Amino acid sequence: MNAVLRRRFEMAARVRDFLRAHKTEGAEAAALTRLEELLTRAEVLATQQRAGVVAARGSIEQRAEVRRALQGKLLRYLAGVGAVAARENAELGAQFRLPRTRATNLAFVTLAQGMLAKATEHKDLLVKQGLSEGVLGAIAAALEEFEQTLEVTRAARREHVGASGDLRAVASEITEQVRLLDGLVRYRFGDDAELMTAWASTRNVVGPFRPKAEPGAQTPAIVKPAA
């Protein structure tokens, strides 16, 4: 949640607490109930938004780990065996080239899948040249895990984006509700200067007002450390 929305929701929570501290009735009570509902909805959406961010980060970290294993170990092993096998089958010479380190996820998956398909087709020859039979299964499993992390990232980002959009809509409705409550509070407490000052502080989006120093009060001196 960005800072602007967070401050707006914090202000709305202060408004809720202010009205709870002063008995509300009629239109005030109904407006307060609606504000409470909106704040509850905002909390749910904020949790959903955070969950999306955490899930996306986790899947990105997992994908990087899987890619390092594929690129640095499994595919490298397959490429080495393929280079040896190319002596007997020249066609294989260009089939087992490692994907570039900076290749996009799509390009990496496409190339790795191509290497796996070709290796499966020429498995007997590759095993004869020193390929462990379990490597192809390990590559297939790693590629499946890699693609799963891509889907998790996409789903997490959809959840995050959706929650963010809903949060903005809720924030807009909260602003309208607070404006309504402001009118009701001014109608009810407008003649109470002290209470209206507290209300103005409550409605301040940046945060509650700090009390001003009384006339004649001195600002504490800043003590500098000894040289």
PDB file of N, CA and C in Angstrom, residues 23 43 48-49 73 78 91 100 102 104 106 111 116 127 143 160 169 171 174 202-203 212 214 222 226:
ATOM      1  N   LYS A  23     -21.105   9.633  21.619  1.00  0.00           N
ATOM      2  CA  LYS A  23     -22.296   8.874  21.254  1.00  0.00           C
ATOM      3  C   LYS A  23     -22.889   9.390  19.948  1.00  0.00           C
ATOM      4  N   GLU A  43      -8.914  -3.315   5.185  1.00  0.00           N
ATOM      5  CA  GLU A  43      -7.966  -4.203   5.861  1.00  0.00           C
ATOM      6  C   GLU A  43      -7.844  -5.533   5.125  1.00  0.00           C
ATOM      7  N   GLN A  48      -4.675  -8.866   1.267  1.00  0.00           N
ATOM      8  CA  GLN A  48      -4.598  -9.528  -0.037  1.00  0.00           C
ATOM      9  C   GLN A  48      -3.472  -8.934  -0.879  1.00  0.00           C
ATOM     10  N   GLN A  49      -3.328  -7.621  -0.828  1.00  0.00           N
ATOM     11  CA  GLN A  49      -2.274  -6.953  -1.580  1.00  0.00           C
ATOM     12  C   GLN A  49      -0.896  -7.404  -1.097  1.00  0.00           C
ATOM     13  N   LYS A  73      24.054 -26.674 -14.026  1.00  0.00           N
ATOM     14  CA  LYS A  73      24.352 -28.074 -13.759  1.00  0.00           C
ATOM     15  C   LYS A  73      23.717 -29.017 -14.781  1.00  0.00           C
ATOM     16  N   LEU A  78      24.206 -31.897 -19.971  1.00  0.00           N
ATOM     17  CA  LEU A  78      23.633 -32.386 -21.223  1.00  0.00           C
ATOM     18  C   LEU A  78      24.379 -31.817 -22.427  1.00  0.00           C
ATOM     19  N   GLU A  91      24.557 -33.968 -36.687  1.00  0.00           N
ATOM     20  CA  GLU A  91      23.323 -33.197 -36.573  1.00  0.00           C
ATOM     21  C   GLU A  91      23.131 -32.646 -35.157  1.00  0.00           C
ATOM     22  N   ARG A 100      21.478 -18.485 -23.251  1.00  0.00           N
ATOM     23  CA  ARG A 100      22.222 -17.346 -22.730  1.00  0.00           C
ATOM     24  C   ARG A 100      21.769 -17.018 -21.306  1.00  0.00           C
ATOM     25  N   ARG A 102      21.339 -14.198 -19.933  1.00  0.00           N
ATOM     26  CA  ARG A 102      20.374 -13.106 -19.871  1.00  0.00           C
ATOM     27  C   ARG A 102      19.127 -13.348 -20.717  1.00  0.00           C
ATOM     28  N   THR A 104      15.430 -14.220 -21.821  1.00  0.00           N
ATOM     29  CA  THR A 104      14.157 -14.051 -21.116  1.00  0.00           C
ATOM     30  C   THR A 104      13.656 -15.410 -20.641  1.00  0.00           C
ATOM     31  N   LEU A 106      10.846 -16.838 -21.257  1.00  0.00           N
ATOM     32  CA  LEU A 106      10.229 -17.564 -22.368  1.00  0.00           C
ATOM     33  C   LEU A 106      11.292 -18.179 -23.270  1.00  0.00           C
ATOM     34  N   LEU A 111      14.215 -22.907 -25.295  1.00  0.00           N
ATOM     35  CA  LEU A 111      15.477 -23.544 -25.639  1.00  0.00           C
ATOM     36  C   LEU A 111      15.711 -24.808 -24.820  1.00  0.00           C
ATOM     37  N   LEU A 116      15.769 -30.800 -24.280  1.00  0.00           N
ATOM     38  CA  LEU A 116      15.222 -32.001 -23.652  1.00  0.00           C
ATOM     39  C   LEU A 116      14.577 -32.917 -24.686  1.00  0.00           C
ATOM     40  N   VAL A 127      23.335 -41.708 -23.671  1.00  0.00           N
ATOM     41  CA  VAL A 127      23.682 -42.578 -22.536  1.00  0.00           C
ATOM     42  C   VAL A 127      24.971 -43.328 -22.841  1.00  0.00           C
ATOM     43  N   LEU A 143      12.069 -28.106 -15.287  1.00  0.00           N
ATOM     44  CA  LEU A 143      11.348 -27.230 -16.211  1.00  0.00           C
ATOM     45  C   LEU A 143       9.887 -27.068 -15.785  1.00  0.00           C
ATOM     46  N   HIS A 160      -2.426  -8.869  -6.618  1.00  0.00           N
ATOM     47  CA  HIS A 160      -1.909  -7.590  -6.116  1.00  0.00           C
ATOM     48  C   HIS A 160      -2.540  -6.417  -6.858  1.00  0.00           C
ATOM     49  N   ALA A 169     -10.543   2.324  -4.861  1.00  0.00           N
ATOM     50  CA  ALA A 169     -11.985   2.578  -4.889  1.00  0.00           C
ATOM     51  C   ALA A 169     -12.535   2.740  -3.478  1.00  0.00           C
ATOM     52  N   ALA A 171     -10.829   3.701  -0.854  1.00  0.00           N
ATOM     53  CA  ALA A 171     -10.306   4.969  -0.326  1.00  0.00           C
ATOM     54  C   ALA A 171     -11.151   6.148  -0.803  1.00  0.00           C
ATOM     55  N   ILE A 174     -14.309   6.104   1.163  1.00  0.00           N
ATOM     56  CA  ILE A 174     -14.036   6.536   2.533  1.00  0.00           C
ATOM     57  C   ILE A 174     -13.951   8.058   2.601  1.00  0.00           C
ATOM     58  N   THR A 202      -8.221  15.289  13.989  1.00  0.00           N
ATOM     59  CA  THR A 202      -8.568  13.917  13.613  1.00  0.00           C
ATOM     60  C   THR A 202      -8.662  13.767  12.101  1.00  0.00           C
ATOM     61  N   ARG A 203      -9.219  14.776  11.448  1.00  0.00           N
ATOM     62  CA  ARG A 203      -9.431  14.713  10.007  1.00  0.00           C
ATOM     63  C   ARG A 203      -8.194  15.061   9.186  1.00  0.00           C
ATOM     64  N   LYS A 212       0.860  23.500  19.840  1.00  0.00           N
ATOM     65  CA  LYS A 212       1.840  24.566  19.676  1.00  0.00           C
ATOM     66  C   LYS A 212       2.484  24.902  21.018  1.00  0.00           C
ATOM     67  N   GLU A 214       3.570  27.021  24.065  1.00  0.00           N
ATOM     68  CA  GLU A 214       2.927  28.157  24.692  1.00  0.00           C
ATOM     69  C   GLU A 214       3.826  29.395  24.583  1.00  0.00           C
ATOM     70  N   ILE A 222      20.176  22.234  21.702  1.00  0.00           N
ATOM     71  CA  ILE A 222      20.779  21.003  21.210  1.00  0.00           C
ATOM     72  C   ILE A 222      22.198  20.927  21.767  1.00  0.00           C
ATOM     73  N   ALA A 226      31.170  16.713  22.782  1.00  0.00           N
ATOM     74  CA  ALA A 226      32.482  17.356  22.931  1.00  0.00           C
ATOM     75  C   ALA A 226      33.406  16.928  21.825  1.00  0.00           C
TER      76      ALA A 226
END
